[in-house]
Coordinates of C-alpha atoms in Angstrom, one line a residue:
Chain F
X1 CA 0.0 0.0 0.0
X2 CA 1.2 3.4 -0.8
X3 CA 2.4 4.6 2.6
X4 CA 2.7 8.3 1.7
X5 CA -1.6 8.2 1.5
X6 CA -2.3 6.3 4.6
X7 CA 0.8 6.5 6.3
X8 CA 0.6 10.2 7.7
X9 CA -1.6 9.1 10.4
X10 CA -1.1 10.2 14.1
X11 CA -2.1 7.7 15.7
X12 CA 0.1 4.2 15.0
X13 CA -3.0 2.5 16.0
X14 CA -5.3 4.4 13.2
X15 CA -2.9 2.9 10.9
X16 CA -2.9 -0.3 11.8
X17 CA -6.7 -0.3 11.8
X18 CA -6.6 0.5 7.8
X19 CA -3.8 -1.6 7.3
X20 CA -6.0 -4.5 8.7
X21 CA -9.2 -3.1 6.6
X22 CA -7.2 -2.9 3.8
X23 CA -6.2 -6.8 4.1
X24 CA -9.0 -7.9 4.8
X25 CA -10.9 -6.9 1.5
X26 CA -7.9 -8.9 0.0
X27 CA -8.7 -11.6 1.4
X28 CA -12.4 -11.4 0.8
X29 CA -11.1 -10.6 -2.9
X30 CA -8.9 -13.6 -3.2
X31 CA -11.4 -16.0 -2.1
X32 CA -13.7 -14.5 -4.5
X33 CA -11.3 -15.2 -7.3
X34 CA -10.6 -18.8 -5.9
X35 CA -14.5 -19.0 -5.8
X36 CA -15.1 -18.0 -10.1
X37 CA -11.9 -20.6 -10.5
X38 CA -13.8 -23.4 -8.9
X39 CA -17.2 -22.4 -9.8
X40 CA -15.9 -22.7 -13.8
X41 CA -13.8 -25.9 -13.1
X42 CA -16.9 -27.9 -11.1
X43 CA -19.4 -26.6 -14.6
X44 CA -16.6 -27.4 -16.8
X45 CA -16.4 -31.0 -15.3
X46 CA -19.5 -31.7 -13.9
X47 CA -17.6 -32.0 -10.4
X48 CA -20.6 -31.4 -7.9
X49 CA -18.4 -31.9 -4.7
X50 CA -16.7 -28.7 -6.4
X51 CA -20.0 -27.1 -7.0
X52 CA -21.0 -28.0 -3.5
X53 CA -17.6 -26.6 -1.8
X54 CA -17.8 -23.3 -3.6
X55 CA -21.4 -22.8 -2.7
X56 CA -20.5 -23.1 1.1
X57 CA -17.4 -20.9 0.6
X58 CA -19.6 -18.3 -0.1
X59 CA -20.9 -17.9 3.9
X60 CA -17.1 -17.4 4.3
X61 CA -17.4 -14.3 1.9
X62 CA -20.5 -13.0 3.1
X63 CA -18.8 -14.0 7.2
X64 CA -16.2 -11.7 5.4
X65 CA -18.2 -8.7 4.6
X66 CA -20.3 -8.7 7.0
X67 CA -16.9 -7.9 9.6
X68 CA -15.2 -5.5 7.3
X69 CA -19.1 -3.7 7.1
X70 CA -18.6 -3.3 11.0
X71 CA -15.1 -2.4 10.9
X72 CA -15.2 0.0 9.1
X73 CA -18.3 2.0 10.7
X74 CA -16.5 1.4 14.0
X75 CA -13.8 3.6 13.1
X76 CA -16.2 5.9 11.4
X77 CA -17.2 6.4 14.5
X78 CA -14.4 6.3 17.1
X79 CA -12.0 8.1 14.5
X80 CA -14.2 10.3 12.9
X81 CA -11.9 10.5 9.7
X82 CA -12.4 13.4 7.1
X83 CA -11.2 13.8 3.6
X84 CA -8.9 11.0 2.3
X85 CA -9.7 8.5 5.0
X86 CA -13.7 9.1 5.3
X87 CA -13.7 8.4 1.2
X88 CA -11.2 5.1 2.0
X89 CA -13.6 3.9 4.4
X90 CA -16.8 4.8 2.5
X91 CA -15.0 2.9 -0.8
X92 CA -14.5 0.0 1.2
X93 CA -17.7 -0.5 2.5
X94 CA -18.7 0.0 -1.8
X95 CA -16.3 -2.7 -3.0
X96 CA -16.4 -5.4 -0.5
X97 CA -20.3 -5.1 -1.6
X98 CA -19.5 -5.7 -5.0
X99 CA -17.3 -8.1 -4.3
X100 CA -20.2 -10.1 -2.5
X101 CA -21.8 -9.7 -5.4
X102 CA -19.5 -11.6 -7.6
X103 CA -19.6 -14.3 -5.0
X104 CA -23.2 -14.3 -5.8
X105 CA -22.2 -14.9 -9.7
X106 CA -19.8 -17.5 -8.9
X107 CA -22.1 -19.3 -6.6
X108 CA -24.9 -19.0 -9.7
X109 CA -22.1 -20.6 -11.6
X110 CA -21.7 -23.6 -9.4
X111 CA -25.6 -24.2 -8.6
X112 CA -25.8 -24.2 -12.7
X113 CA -22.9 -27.2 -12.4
X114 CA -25.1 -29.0 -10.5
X115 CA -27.9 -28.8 -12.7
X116 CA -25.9 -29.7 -15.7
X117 CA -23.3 -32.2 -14.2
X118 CA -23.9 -35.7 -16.0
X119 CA -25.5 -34.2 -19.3
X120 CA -23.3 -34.6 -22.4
X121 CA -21.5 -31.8 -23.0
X122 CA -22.2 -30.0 -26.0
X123 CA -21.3 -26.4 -25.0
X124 CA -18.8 -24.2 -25.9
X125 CA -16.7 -24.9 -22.7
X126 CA -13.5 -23.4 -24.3
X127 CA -15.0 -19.9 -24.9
X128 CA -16.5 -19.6 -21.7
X129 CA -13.4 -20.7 -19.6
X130 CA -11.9 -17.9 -21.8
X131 CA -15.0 -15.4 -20.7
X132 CA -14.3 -16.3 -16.6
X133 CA -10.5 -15.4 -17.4
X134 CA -11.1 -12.5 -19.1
X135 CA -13.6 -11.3 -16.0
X136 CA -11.4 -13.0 -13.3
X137 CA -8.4 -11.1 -15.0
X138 CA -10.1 -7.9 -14.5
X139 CA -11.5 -8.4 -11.0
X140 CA -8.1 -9.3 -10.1
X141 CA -6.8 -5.9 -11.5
X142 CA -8.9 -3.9 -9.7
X143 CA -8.1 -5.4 -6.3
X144 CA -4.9 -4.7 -7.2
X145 CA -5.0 -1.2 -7.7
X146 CA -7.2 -1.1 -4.5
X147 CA -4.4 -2.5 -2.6
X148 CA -1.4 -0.5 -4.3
X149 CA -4.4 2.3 -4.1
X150 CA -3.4 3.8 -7.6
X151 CA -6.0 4.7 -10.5
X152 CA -3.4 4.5 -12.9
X153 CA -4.6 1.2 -14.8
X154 CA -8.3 1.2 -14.3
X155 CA -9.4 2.9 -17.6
X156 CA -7.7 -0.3 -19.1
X157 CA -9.3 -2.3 -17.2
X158 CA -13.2 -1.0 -17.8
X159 CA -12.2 -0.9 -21.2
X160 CA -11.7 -4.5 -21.2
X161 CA -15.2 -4.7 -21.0
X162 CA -16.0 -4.5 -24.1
X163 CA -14.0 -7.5 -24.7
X164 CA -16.2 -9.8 -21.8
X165 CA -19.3 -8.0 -24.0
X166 CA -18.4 -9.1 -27.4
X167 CA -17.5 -12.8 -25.8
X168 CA -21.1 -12.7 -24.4
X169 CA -22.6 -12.0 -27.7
X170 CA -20.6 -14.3 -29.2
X171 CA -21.2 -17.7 -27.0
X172 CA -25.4 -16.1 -26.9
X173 CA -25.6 -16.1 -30.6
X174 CA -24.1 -20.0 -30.3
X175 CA -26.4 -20.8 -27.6
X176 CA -29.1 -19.6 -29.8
X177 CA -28.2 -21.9 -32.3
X178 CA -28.3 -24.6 -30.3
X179 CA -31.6 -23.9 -28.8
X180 CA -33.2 -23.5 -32.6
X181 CA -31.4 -26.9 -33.5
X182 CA -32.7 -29.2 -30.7
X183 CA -35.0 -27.2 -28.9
X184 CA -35.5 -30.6 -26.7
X185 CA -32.8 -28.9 -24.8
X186 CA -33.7 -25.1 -24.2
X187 CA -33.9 -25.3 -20.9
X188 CA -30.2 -26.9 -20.4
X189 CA -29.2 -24.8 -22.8
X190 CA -30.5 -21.6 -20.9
X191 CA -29.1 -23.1 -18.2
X192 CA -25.5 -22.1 -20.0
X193 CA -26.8 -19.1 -20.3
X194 CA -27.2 -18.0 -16.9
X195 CA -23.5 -19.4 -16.1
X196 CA -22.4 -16.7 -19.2
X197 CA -24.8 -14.2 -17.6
X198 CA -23.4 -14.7 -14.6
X199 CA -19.7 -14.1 -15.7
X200 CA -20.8 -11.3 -17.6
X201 CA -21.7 -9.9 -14.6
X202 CA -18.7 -10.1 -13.1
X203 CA -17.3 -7.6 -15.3
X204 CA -19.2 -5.1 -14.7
X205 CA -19.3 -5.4 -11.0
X206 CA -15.1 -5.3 -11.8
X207 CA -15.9 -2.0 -13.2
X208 CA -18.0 -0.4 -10.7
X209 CA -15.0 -1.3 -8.2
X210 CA -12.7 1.1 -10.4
X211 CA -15.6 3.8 -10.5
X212 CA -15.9 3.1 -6.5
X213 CA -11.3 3.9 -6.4
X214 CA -11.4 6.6 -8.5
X215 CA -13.8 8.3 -6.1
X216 CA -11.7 7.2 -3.2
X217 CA -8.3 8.8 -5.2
X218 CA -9.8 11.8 -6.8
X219 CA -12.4 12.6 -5.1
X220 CA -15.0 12.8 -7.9
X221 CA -18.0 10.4 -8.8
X222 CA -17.5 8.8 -11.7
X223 CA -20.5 6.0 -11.8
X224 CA -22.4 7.2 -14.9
X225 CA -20.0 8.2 -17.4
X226 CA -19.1 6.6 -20.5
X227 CA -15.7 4.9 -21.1
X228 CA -14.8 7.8 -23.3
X229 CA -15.9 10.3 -20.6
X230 CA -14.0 8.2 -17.8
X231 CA -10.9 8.7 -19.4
X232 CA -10.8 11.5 -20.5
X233 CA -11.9 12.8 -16.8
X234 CA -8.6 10.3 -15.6
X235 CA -6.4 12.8 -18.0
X236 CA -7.8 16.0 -16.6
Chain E
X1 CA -40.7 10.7 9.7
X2 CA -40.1 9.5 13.3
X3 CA -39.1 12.8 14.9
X4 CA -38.4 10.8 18.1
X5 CA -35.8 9.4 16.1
X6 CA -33.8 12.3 14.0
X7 CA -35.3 15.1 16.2
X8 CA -33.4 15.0 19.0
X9 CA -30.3 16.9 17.5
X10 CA -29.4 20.0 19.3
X11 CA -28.3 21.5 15.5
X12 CA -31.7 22.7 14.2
X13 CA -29.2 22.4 11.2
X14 CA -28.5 18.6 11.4
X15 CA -32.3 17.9 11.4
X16 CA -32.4 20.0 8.5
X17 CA -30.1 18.2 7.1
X18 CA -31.2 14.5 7.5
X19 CA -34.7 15.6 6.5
X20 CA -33.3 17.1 3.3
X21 CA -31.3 13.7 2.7
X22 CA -34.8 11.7 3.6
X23 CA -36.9 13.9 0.8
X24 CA -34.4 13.7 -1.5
X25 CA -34.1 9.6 -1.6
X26 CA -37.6 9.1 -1.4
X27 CA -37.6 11.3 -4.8
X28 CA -35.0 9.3 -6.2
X29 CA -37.2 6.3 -5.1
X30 CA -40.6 7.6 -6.4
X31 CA -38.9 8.5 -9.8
X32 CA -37.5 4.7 -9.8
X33 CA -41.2 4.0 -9.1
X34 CA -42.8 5.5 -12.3
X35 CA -39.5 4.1 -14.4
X36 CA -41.0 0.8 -13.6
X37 CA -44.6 1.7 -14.3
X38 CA -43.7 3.3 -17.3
X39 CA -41.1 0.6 -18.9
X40 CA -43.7 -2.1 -18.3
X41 CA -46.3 0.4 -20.0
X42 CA -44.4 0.9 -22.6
X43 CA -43.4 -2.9 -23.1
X44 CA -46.7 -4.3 -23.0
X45 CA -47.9 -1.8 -25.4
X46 CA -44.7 -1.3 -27.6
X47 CA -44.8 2.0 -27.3
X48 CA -41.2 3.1 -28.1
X49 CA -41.3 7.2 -27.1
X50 CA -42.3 6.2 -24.3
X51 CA -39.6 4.1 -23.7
X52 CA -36.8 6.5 -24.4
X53 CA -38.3 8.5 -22.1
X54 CA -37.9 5.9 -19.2
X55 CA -34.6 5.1 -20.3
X56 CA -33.7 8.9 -20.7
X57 CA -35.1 9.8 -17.0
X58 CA -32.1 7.2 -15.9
X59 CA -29.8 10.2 -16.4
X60 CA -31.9 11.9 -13.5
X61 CA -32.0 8.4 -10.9
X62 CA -27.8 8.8 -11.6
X63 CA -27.6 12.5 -11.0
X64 CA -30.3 11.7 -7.4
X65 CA -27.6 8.7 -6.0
X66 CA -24.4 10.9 -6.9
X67 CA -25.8 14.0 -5.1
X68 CA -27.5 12.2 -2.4
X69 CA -24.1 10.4 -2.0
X70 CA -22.1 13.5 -1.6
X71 CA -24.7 14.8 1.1
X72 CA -24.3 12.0 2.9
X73 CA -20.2 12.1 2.5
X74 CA -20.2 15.4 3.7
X75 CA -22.4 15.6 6.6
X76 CA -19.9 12.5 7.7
X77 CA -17.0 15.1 7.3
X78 CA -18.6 17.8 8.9
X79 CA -20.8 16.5 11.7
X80 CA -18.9 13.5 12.2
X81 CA -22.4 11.7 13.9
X82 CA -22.3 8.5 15.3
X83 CA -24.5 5.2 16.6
X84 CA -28.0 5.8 14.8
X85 CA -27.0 8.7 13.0
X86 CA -24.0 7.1 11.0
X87 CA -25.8 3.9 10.3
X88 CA -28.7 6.7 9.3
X89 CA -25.9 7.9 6.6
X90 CA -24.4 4.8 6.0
X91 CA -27.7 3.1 5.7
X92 CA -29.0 6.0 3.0
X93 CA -25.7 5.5 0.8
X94 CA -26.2 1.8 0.9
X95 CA -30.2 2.1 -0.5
X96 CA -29.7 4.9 -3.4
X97 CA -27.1 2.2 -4.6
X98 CA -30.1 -0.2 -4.5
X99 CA -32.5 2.2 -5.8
X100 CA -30.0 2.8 -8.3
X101 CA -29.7 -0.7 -9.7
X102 CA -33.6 -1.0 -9.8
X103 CA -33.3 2.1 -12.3
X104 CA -31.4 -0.2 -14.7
X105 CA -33.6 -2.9 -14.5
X106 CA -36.1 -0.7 -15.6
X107 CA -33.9 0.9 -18.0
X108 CA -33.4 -2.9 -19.0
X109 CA -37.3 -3.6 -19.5
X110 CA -37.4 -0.4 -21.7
X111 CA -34.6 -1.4 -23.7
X112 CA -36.7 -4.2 -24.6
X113 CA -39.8 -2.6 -25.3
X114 CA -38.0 -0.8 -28.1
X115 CA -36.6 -4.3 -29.3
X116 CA -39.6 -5.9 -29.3
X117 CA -41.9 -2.7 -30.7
X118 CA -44.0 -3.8 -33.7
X119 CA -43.8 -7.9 -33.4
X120 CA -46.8 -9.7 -32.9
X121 CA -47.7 -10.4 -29.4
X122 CA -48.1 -13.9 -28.2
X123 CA -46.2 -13.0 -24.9
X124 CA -47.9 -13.4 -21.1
X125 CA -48.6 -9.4 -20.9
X126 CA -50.7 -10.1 -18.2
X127 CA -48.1 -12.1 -16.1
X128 CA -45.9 -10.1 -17.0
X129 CA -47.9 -6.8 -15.5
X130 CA -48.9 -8.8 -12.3
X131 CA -45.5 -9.0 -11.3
X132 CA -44.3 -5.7 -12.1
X133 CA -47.1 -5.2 -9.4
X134 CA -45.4 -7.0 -7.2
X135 CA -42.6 -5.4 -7.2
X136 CA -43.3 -2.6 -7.5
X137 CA -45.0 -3.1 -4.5
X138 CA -42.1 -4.6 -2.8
X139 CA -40.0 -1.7 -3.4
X140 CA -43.0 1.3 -2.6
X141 CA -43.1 -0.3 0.6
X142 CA -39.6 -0.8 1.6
X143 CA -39.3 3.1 0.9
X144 CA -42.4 3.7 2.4
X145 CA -40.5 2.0 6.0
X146 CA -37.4 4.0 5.1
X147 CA -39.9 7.0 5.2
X148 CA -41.2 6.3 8.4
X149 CA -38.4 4.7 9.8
X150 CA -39.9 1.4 11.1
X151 CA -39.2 -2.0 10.3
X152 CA -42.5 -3.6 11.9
X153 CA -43.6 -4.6 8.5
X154 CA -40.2 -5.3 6.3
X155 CA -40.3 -9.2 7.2
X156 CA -43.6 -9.1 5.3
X157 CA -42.3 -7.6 2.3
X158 CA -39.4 -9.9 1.7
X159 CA -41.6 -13.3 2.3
X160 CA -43.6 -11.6 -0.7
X161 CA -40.1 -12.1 -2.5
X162 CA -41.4 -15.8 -2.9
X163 CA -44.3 -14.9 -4.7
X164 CA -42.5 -13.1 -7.1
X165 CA -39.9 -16.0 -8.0
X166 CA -43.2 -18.0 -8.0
X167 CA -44.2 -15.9 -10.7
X168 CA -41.2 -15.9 -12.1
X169 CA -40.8 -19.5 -12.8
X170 CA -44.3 -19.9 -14.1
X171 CA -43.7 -17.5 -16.5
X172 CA -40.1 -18.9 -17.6
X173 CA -42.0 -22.0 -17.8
X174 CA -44.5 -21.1 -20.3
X175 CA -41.3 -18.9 -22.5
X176 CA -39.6 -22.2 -22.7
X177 CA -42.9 -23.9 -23.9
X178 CA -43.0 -21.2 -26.3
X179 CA -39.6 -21.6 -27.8
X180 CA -40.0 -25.2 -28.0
X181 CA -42.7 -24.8 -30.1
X182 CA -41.7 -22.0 -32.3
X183 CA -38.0 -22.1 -32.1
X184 CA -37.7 -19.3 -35.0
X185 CA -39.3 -17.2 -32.0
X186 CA -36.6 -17.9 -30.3
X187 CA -34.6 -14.4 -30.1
X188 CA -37.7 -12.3 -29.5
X189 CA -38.5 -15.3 -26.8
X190 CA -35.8 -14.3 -24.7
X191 CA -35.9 -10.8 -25.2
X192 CA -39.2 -11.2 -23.0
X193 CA -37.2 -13.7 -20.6
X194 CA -34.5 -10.7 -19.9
X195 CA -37.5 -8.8 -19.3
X196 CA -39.1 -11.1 -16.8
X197 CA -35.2 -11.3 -14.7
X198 CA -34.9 -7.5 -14.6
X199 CA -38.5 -7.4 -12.7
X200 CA -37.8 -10.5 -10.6
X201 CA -34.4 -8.3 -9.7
X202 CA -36.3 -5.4 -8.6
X203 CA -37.7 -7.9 -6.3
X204 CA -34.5 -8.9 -4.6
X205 CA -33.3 -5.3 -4.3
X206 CA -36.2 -4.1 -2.8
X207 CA -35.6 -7.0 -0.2
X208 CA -31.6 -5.7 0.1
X209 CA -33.3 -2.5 0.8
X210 CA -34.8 -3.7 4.0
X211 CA -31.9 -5.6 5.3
X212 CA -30.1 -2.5 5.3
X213 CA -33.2 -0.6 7.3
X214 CA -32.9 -3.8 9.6
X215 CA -29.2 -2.7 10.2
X216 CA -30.2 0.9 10.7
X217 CA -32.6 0.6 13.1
X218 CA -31.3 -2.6 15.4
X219 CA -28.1 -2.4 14.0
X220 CA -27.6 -6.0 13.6
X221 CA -26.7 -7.1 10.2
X222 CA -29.2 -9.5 9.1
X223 CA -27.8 -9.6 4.9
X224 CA -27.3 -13.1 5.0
X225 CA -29.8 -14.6 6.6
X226 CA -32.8 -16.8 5.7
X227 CA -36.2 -15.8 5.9
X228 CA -37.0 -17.5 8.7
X229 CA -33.9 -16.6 10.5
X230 CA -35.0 -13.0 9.9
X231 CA -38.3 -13.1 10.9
X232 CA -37.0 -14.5 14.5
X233 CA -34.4 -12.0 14.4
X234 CA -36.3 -9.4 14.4
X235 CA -38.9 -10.8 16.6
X236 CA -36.1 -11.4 19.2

């Protein structure tokens, strides 16, 4: 972490305190990771004691959030930070909700292994393991920059987006396919669909967790805007 | 709004404040209101203009959570409250975000109206508008206990969560029916379905929405519980 922003502190103790915050959403973000791994290994395989493991993991995450949640308002309200701190603490509270949220998608992903462990395999496997990399790749980014606190890259990595978008589109139009082909199987075959849905989803929760840092860095709410608009406001 | 609760502040400014904060997310949540009410409107009759207009008014829902958000953000700086009154700010920063996301699904539902302008209807418009009842329901009363600042009544609103995935799966049952049997239909099929998910969402959100008035008021954070486990919870 870059000591020169939460390093000036007074109180050694006020540092340790974010220091601690600050390691815990890494933690929570690491087994969130771990979580879209498995989750796309146990539908890839049809492992259900995979399935079944990553859907219990996810009480850890939400265990997880639920502490950092009280955490931070405790030092909201013994420290009473302003400025740099109050936004670190508010952004923290903002991502480790997202970051739920992707355990939500990754558990999604796992109940959807269940449902389709056993049933020949007939779906494009290879461009969705390509999809959770692409969305794991970007989630990872962004905990990253949380935890080296920079905004640097995360233009790059919203912009990536489009990429998880156009993968989306793609695999749909081949699920659609399918579904016209042997519509027997629409209803396993929409069952692929929510596990793309689902990863899809976990870009864009990647990118609200960059809007959420550039807030905490700048100072300036950045939620709505366009990726055009985004980085052009990063340049100003 | 319970003055026993937020009119006990010696700054006539403070109440002032929080009142102006209360107003201004139950705008942002009556304009998130008539988005839904318009979007279904203007899906089940394919009334495009209409619409745009829905998906137009999302720049204003954005604008409401951004400003909202930096009321909240600086009354944290300035007044530096704690116990009820931070989880009061905290709380309100946590349910525009909700609010928030129910504006897209309704965005989402608008989107499709314009996709699906001008095709023949064969889809379950009446289904369809019972549960954007419920919903909408779900969420008017949610707000409605934010407004008054009680929580005797939000164990009722998310059981009716169970309806709504009721509803939900009937009508996913009778799409896939649908696509079996016209499989050219297939596209404009699940154009409906992505309709039917962004309403079912609005359901869960409006349920996130009293978890975090569950935390505000007892303080206890109940996110991850079961209904029944809520329900005892907040009879305990």
């Amino acid at each position: 972490m870059d000591n020169s922003k939460i390093g000036h502190h007074i109180s050694e103790q006020f540092n340790k305190e974010l220091e601690d915050i600050r390691n815990n959403v890494l933690t929570m973000g690491g087994l969130v990771e771990q979580q879209i791994e498995l989750a796309v290994q146990a539908f890839t395989s049809g492992d259900i004691e995979l399935a079944e493991e990553v859907i219990k993991q996810d009480n850890q995450v939400d265990a997880l959030e639920t502490a950092i949640d009280l955490e931070c308002t405790q030092i909201l309200a013994l420290r009473q930070p302003t400025a740099f701190d109050l936004r670190l603490l508010l952004t923290v509270i903002k991502i480790i909700h997202e970051i739920e949220r992707v355990g939500d998608k990754a558990e999604r992903v796992a109940e959807m292994a269940i449902q389709l462990a056993g049933v020949e395999s007939k779906f494009p496997h290879h461009e969705l393991e390509h999809m959770a990399e692409l969305v794991k790749g970007m989630l990872h980014d962004a905990l990253d920059a949380f935890a080296r606190m920079t905004i640097e890259d995360v233009s790059e990595i919203t912009q990536r987006d489009d990429n998880v978008d156009r993968e989306y589109e793609n695999i749909l139009r081949q699920l659609i396919t399918r579904m016209m082909e042997d519509p027997r199987n629409i209803t396993r075959t929409l069952d692929v669909l929510w596990t793309v849905r689902a990863l899809e989803r976990i870009g864009d929760h990647a990118c609200y967790i960059c809007e959420h840092l550039i807030y905490m860095i700048k100072g300036e709410d950045v939620r709505h805007l366009s990726q055009s608009e985004l980085e052009s406001k990063l340049k100003a």
